[in-house]
XYZ file of C-alpha atoms in Angstrom:
481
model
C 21.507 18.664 67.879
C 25.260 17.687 69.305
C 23.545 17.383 72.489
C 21.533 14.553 71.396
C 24.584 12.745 69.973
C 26.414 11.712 73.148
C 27.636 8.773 73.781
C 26.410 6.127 76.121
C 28.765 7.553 78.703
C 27.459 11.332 78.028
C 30.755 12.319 75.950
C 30.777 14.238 73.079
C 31.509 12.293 70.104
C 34.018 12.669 67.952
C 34.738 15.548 65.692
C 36.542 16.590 62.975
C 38.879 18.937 63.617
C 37.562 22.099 61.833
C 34.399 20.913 63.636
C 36.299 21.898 66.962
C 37.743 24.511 65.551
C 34.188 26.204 64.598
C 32.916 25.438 68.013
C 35.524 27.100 69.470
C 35.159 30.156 67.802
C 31.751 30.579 68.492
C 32.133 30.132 71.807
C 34.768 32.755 71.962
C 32.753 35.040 70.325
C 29.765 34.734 72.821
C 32.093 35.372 75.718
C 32.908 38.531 74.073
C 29.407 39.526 73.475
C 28.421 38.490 76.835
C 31.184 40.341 78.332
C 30.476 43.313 76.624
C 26.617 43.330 77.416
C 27.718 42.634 80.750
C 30.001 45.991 81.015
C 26.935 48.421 79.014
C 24.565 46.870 81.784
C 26.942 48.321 84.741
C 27.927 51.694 82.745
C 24.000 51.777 82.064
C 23.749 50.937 86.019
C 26.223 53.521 86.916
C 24.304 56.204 84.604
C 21.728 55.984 86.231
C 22.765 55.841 89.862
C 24.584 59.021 89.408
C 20.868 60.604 87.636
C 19.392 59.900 90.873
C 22.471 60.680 93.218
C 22.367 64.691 92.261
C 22.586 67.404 94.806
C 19.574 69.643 95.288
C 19.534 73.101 95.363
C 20.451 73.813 98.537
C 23.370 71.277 99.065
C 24.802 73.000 95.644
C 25.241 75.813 97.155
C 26.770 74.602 100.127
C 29.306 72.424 98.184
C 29.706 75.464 95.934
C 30.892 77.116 99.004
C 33.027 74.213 100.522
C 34.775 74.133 97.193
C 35.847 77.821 97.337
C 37.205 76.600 100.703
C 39.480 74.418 99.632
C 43.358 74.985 98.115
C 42.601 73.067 94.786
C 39.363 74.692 93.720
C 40.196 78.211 96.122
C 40.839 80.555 92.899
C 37.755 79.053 91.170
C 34.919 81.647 89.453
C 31.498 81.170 91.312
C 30.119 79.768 87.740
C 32.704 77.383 87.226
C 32.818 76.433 90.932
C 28.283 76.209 90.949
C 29.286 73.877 87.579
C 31.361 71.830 89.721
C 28.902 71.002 92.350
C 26.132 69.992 90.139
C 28.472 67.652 88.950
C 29.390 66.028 92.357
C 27.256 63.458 94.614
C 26.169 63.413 98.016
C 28.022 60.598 100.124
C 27.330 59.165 103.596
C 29.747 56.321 105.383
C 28.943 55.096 108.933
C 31.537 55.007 111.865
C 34.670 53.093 111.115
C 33.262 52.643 106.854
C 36.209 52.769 104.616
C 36.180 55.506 102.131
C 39.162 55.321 99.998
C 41.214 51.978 100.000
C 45.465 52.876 99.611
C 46.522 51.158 96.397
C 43.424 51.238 94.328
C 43.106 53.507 91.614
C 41.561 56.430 91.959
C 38.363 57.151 91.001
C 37.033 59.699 92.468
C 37.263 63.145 94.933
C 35.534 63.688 98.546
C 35.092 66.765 99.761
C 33.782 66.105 103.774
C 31.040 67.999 104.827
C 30.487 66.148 108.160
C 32.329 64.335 110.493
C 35.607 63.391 110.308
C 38.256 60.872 108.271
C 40.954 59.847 109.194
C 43.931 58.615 106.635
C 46.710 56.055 108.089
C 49.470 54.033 105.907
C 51.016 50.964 106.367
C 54.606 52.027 106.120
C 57.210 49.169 105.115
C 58.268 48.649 108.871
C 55.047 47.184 109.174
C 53.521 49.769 110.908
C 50.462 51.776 110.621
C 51.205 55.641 110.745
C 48.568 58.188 110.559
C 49.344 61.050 107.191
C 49.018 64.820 107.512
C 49.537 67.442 105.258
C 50.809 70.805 105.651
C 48.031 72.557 103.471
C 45.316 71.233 106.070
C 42.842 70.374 102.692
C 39.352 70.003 103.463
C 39.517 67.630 99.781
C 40.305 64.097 100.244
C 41.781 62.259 96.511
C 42.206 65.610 94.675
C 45.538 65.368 94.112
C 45.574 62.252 92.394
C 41.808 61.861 91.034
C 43.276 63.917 87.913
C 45.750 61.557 87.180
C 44.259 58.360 88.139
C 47.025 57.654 90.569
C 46.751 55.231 92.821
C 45.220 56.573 96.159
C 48.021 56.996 98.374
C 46.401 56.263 102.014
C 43.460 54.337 103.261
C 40.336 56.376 104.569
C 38.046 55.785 107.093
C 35.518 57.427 109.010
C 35.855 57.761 112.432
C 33.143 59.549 113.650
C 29.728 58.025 113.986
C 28.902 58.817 110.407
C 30.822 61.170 107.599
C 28.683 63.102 104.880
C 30.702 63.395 101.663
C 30.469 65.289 98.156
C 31.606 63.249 95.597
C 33.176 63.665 91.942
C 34.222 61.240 89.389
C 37.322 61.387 88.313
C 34.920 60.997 84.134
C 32.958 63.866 85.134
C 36.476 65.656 86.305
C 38.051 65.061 83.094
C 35.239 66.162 81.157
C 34.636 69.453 83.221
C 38.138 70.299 82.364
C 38.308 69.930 78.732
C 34.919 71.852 78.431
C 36.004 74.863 80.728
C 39.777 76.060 79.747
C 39.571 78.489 82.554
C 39.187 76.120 85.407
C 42.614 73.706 85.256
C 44.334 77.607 85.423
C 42.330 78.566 88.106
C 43.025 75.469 90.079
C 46.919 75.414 89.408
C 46.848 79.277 90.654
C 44.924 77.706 94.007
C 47.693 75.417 94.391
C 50.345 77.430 93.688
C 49.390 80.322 96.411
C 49.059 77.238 98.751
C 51.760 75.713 98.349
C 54.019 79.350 98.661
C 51.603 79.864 101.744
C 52.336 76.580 103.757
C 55.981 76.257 102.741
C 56.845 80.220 103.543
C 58.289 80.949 106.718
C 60.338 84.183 108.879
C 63.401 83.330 109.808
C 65.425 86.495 110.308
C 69.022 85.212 111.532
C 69.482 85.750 115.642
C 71.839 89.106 114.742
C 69.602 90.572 112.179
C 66.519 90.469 114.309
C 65.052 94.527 114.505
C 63.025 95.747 117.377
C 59.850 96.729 117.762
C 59.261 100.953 117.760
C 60.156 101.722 121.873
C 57.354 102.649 124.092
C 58.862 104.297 126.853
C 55.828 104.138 129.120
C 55.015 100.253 128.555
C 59.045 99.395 129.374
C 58.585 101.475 132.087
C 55.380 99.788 133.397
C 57.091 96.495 133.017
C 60.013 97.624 134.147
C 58.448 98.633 137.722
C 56.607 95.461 137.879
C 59.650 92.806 137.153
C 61.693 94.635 139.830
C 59.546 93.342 142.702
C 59.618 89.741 140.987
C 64.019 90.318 140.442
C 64.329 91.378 143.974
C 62.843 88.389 145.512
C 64.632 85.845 143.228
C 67.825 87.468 143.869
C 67.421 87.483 147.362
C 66.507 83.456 147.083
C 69.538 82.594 144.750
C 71.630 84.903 147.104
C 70.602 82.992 150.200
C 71.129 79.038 148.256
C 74.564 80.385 147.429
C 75.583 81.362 151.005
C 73.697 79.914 152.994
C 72.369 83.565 154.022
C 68.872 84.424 154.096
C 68.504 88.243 153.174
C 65.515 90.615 152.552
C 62.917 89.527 149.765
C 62.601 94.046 148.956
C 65.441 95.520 150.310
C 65.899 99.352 149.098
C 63.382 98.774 146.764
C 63.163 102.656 146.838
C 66.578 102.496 145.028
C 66.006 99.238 143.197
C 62.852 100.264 140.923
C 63.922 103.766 139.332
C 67.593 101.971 138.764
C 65.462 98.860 137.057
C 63.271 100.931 135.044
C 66.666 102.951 134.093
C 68.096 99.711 133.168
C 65.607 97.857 131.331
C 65.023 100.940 129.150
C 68.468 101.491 128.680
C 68.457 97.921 127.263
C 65.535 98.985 124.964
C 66.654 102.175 124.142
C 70.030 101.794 123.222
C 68.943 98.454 121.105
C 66.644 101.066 119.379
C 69.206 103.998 118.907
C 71.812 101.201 117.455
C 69.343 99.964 114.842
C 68.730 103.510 114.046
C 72.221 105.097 113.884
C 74.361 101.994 112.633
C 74.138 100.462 109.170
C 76.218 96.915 109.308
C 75.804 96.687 105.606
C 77.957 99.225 105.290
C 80.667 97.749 106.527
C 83.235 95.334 105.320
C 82.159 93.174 108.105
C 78.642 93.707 108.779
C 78.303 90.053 111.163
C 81.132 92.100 113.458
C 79.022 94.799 114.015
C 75.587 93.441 114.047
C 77.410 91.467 117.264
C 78.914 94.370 118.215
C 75.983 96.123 118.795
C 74.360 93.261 120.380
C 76.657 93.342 122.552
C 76.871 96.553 123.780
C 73.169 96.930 125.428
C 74.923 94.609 128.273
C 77.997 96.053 128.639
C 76.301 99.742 128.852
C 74.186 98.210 131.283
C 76.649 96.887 133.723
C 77.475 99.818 136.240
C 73.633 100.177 136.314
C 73.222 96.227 137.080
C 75.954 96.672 139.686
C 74.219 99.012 141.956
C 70.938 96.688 141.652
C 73.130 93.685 143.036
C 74.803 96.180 145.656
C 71.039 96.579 148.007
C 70.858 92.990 148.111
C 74.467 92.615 149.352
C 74.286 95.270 152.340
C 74.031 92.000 154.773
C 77.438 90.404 153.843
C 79.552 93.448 152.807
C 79.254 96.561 155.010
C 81.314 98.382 152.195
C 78.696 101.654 151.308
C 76.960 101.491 148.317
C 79.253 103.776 145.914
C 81.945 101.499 147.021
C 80.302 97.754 146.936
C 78.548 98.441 143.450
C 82.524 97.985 141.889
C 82.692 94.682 143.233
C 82.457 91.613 140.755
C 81.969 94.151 137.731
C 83.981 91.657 135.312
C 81.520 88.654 135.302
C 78.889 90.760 135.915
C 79.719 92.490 132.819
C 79.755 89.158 130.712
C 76.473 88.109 132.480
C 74.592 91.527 131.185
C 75.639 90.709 127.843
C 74.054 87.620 127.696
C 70.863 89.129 129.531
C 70.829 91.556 126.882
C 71.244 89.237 123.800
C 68.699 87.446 125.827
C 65.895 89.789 126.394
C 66.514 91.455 122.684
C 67.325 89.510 119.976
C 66.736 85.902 121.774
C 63.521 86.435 122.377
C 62.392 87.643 118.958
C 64.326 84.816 117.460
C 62.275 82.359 119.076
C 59.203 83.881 118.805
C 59.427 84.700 115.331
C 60.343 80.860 114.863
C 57.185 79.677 117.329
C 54.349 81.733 115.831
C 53.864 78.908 113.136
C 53.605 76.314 115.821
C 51.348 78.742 117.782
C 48.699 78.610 115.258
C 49.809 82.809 114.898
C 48.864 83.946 117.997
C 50.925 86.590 119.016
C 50.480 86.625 122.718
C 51.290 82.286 123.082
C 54.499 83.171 120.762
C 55.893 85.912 122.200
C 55.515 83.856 125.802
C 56.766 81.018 124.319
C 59.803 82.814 122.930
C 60.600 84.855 126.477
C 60.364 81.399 128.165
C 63.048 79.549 125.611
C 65.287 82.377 125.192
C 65.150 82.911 129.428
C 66.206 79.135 129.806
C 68.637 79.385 127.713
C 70.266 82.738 129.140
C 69.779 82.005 132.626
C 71.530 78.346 132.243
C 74.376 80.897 130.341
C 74.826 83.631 133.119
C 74.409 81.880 136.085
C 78.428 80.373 136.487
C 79.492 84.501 135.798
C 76.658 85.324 138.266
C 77.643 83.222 140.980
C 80.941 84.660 140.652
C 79.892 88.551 140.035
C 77.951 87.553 143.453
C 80.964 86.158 145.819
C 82.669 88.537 145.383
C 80.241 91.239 145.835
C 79.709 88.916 149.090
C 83.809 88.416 149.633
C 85.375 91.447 148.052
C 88.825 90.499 149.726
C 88.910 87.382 147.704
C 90.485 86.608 144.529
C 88.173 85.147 141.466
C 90.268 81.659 141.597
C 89.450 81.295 145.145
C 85.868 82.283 144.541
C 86.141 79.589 141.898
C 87.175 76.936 143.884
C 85.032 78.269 146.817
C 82.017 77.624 143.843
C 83.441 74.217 142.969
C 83.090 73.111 146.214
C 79.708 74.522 146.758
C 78.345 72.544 143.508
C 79.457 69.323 143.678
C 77.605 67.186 145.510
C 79.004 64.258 147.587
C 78.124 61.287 145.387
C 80.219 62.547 143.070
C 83.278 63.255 145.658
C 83.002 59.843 146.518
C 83.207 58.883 143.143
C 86.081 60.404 141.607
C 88.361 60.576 145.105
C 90.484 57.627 144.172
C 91.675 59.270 140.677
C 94.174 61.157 140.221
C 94.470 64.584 141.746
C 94.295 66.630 137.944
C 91.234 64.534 136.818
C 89.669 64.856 139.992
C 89.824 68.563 139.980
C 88.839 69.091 136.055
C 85.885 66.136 136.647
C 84.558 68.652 139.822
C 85.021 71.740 137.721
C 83.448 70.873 134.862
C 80.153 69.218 136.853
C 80.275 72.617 138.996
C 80.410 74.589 135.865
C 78.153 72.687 133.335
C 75.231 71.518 136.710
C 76.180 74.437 138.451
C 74.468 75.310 141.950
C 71.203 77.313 141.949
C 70.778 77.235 138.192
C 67.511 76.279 138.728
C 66.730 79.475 140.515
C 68.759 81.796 138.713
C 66.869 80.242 135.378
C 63.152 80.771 136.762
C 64.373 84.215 137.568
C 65.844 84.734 133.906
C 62.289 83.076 132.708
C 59.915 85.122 134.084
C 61.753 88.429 134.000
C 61.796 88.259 130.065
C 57.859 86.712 130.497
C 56.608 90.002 132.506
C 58.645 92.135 130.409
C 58.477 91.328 126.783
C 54.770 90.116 127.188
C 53.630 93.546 129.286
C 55.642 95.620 126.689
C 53.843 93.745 123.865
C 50.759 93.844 125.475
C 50.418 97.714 126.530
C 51.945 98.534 122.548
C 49.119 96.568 121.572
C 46.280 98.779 123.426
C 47.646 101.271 122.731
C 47.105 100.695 118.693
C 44.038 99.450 119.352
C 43.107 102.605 120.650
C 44.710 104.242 117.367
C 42.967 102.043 115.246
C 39.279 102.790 116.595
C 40.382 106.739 117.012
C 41.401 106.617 113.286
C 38.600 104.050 111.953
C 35.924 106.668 114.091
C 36.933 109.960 112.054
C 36.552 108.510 109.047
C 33.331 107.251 109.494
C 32.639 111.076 110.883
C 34.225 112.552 107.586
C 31.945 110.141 105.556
């Protein structure tokens, strides 16, 4: 009827104002009605999408299963967890599909059965940084589903499709107020993770205990470094004096005295841990170093008559006499070696086995070749001295010094300090000779794969060997049973 009452010009005419008023309200109140019919369509819509998106038999099982995979759902009963799948929804998104969109609240849980996503962040540099998490979850939105949070990192698929179980965050909500058990079960899940991923070993460098000794494995090792010392020794010895020697000189003499010295090293680390308590004292740091310490210094008359064959070609002096030669540095050098080989090397590889994915065999190489860098950059200044004067005996160490300065510094560096003065000069050449010393190089590949062949033969034999325990013990039971 007001339609037919427009004006020439197709305005309204005009009203009273309760007339507006009226109109007004009823048009408010059929934008409410058609905004609510509007919303039960798409919840009606959404019902029923989800009554036709159900998992069959099979794939209920298999998300079932993936669930009990994951941290959040990990200490989950079978029921509750067989509840949970025929709750969730399969998924599929095609190469380079976004799943999850960073910012937008979330909705829902994926659990990925196949393919791969990938979650990046825009940080507020600008920059787009891919996010990883220590627990490794195989669920994508659980952490903030519960909560409605707002999804923390975008999601895409990057493989040439992903295949996806989804849940609700409704259906969530309503599985945990209908099962008390489960929102325990799932903190427990969390909690273990979370102690699992955030739990590491790190036993301080002087509290790190040895292994149980196996005489014949250091022994094996022992024998087999030797060959691999000798000729590195005899290489260093040569860079250092310009000398060539014998690769295996007296190597009748040089492998009993190694395997005598490397199991000294083992042995007497063993015996310490055994006999000394450092807890017991009122300064138990002292003595833990103290007994790291004394490995190396036991160990130097033993190192002295190794370094004495591969000297016979500069010092005639016989061997009970040209072993003494050098013993200070040497000394100092066979405590680091020992600090090296023993605690060193555990420390690393105790610190390494995370970022080895736990394999023992990677670690303990890993942790031989940082602790050997390390000690052979250490020793070599007190080995190049322990060796000139094994070479020079007549000699005193400042001229052997000097004689090493000069040896080390190469002539770009003369030539670049030779107009300064004469005590600036001469600490600038000793501290490049002592901190880029000559040969280091050498004398650290030699360090490196002495504590390589040893540690990893040692660990290696020790571990046949309880292998062989294992399937000995493992065999009589099954013949008792």
């Amino acid at each position: 009827v007001e339609c037919q009452h427009r004006t020439k010009k197709g305005r309204r005419p005009r009203q009273w104002p309760e007339r507006r008023q009226s109109l007004r309200a009823k048009d408010g109140r059929r934008s409410a009605r058609e905004r609510k019919g509007r919303k039960r369509l798409c919840e009606e819509t959404e019902l029923a999408r989800r009554s036709v998106m159900t998992l069959s038999k099979s794939q209920t099982e298999q998300c079932a299963a993936l669930l009990g995979e994951t941290e959040i759902f990990g200490r989950v009963g079978t029921q509750e967890l067989r509840s949970l799948a025929q709750a969730m929804q399969p998924g599929r998104y095609e190469h380079n599909e976004t799943v999850l969109v960073r910012g937008q609240p979330s909705d829902r849980m994926l659990v990925l059965v196949e393919g791969e996503l990938k979650r990046t962040r825009v940080k507020h540099d600008g920059v787009e940084h891919v996010v990883d998490y220590a627990l490794h979850p195989k669920t994508y939105n659980s952490m903030h589903v519960v909560a409605g949070d707002p999804v923390y990192a975008d999601v895409k698929c990057v493989s040439e499709h992903c295949t996806t179980f989804e849940m609700h965050r409704d259906v969530l909500l309503r599985l945990l107020n209908e099962t008390p058990g489960l929102s325990s079960a799932m903190i427990a899940g969390l909690s273990y993770h979370l102690r699992h991923s955030t739990r590491k070993i790190a036993t301080p460098l002087l509290e790190q205990h040895p292994r149980e000794l196996n005489v014949p494995a250091v022994t094996i090792a022992a024998a087999i470094e030797s060959y691999y010392r000798s000729a590195l020794n005899a290489l260093l010895n040569a860079r250092l004096t310009g000398v060539r020697a014998e690769l295996f000189p007296n190597m009748h003499v040089q492998v009993p005295i190694r395997v005598l010295y490397i199991n000294g090293f083992k042995g007497l680390r063993s015996l310490i841990e055994r006999t000394v308590q450092p807890d017991e004292f009122a300064n138990p740091t002292a003595v833990r170093l103290a007994a790291a310490v004394a490995p190396g210094v036991a160990m130097t008359p033993v190192s002295s008559i190794l370094e004495a064959c591969n000297a016979g070609h500069r010092n005639p002096e016989p061997l009970h006499t040209r072993w003494i030669r050098g013993a200070l540095p040497r000394g100092l050098r066979e405590i680091i070696f020992g600090i090296g080989l023993n605690q060193l090397s555990d420390y690393f590889e105790e610190r390494l086995l995370p970022v080895c994915n736990n394999n023992t065999v990677v670690a303990n190489a890993a942790g031989s070749l940082t602790a050997g860098v390390i000690s052979g950059y250490l020793s070599h200044v007190p080995h190049n001295l322990s060796t000139y004067k094994l070479m020079e005996p007549g000699r005193s160490y400042a001229s052997l010094y000097q004689m090493f300065v000069d040896k080390s510094v190469p002539p770009i560096i003369d030539n670049a300090v030779q107009e300064w003065s004469p005590l600036l000069r001469n600490f600038t050449r000793a501290a490049f000779a002592t901190f880029f010393p000559r040969g280091v190089s050498i004398r650290t590949a030699q360090i490196v794969g002495s504590f390589m062949i040893l540690n990893g033969t040692i660990t290696f034999l020790q571990r046949m060997e309880e292998k062989k325990i294992e399937q000995a013990v493992s065999g009589a039971a099954a013949a008792t049973s």
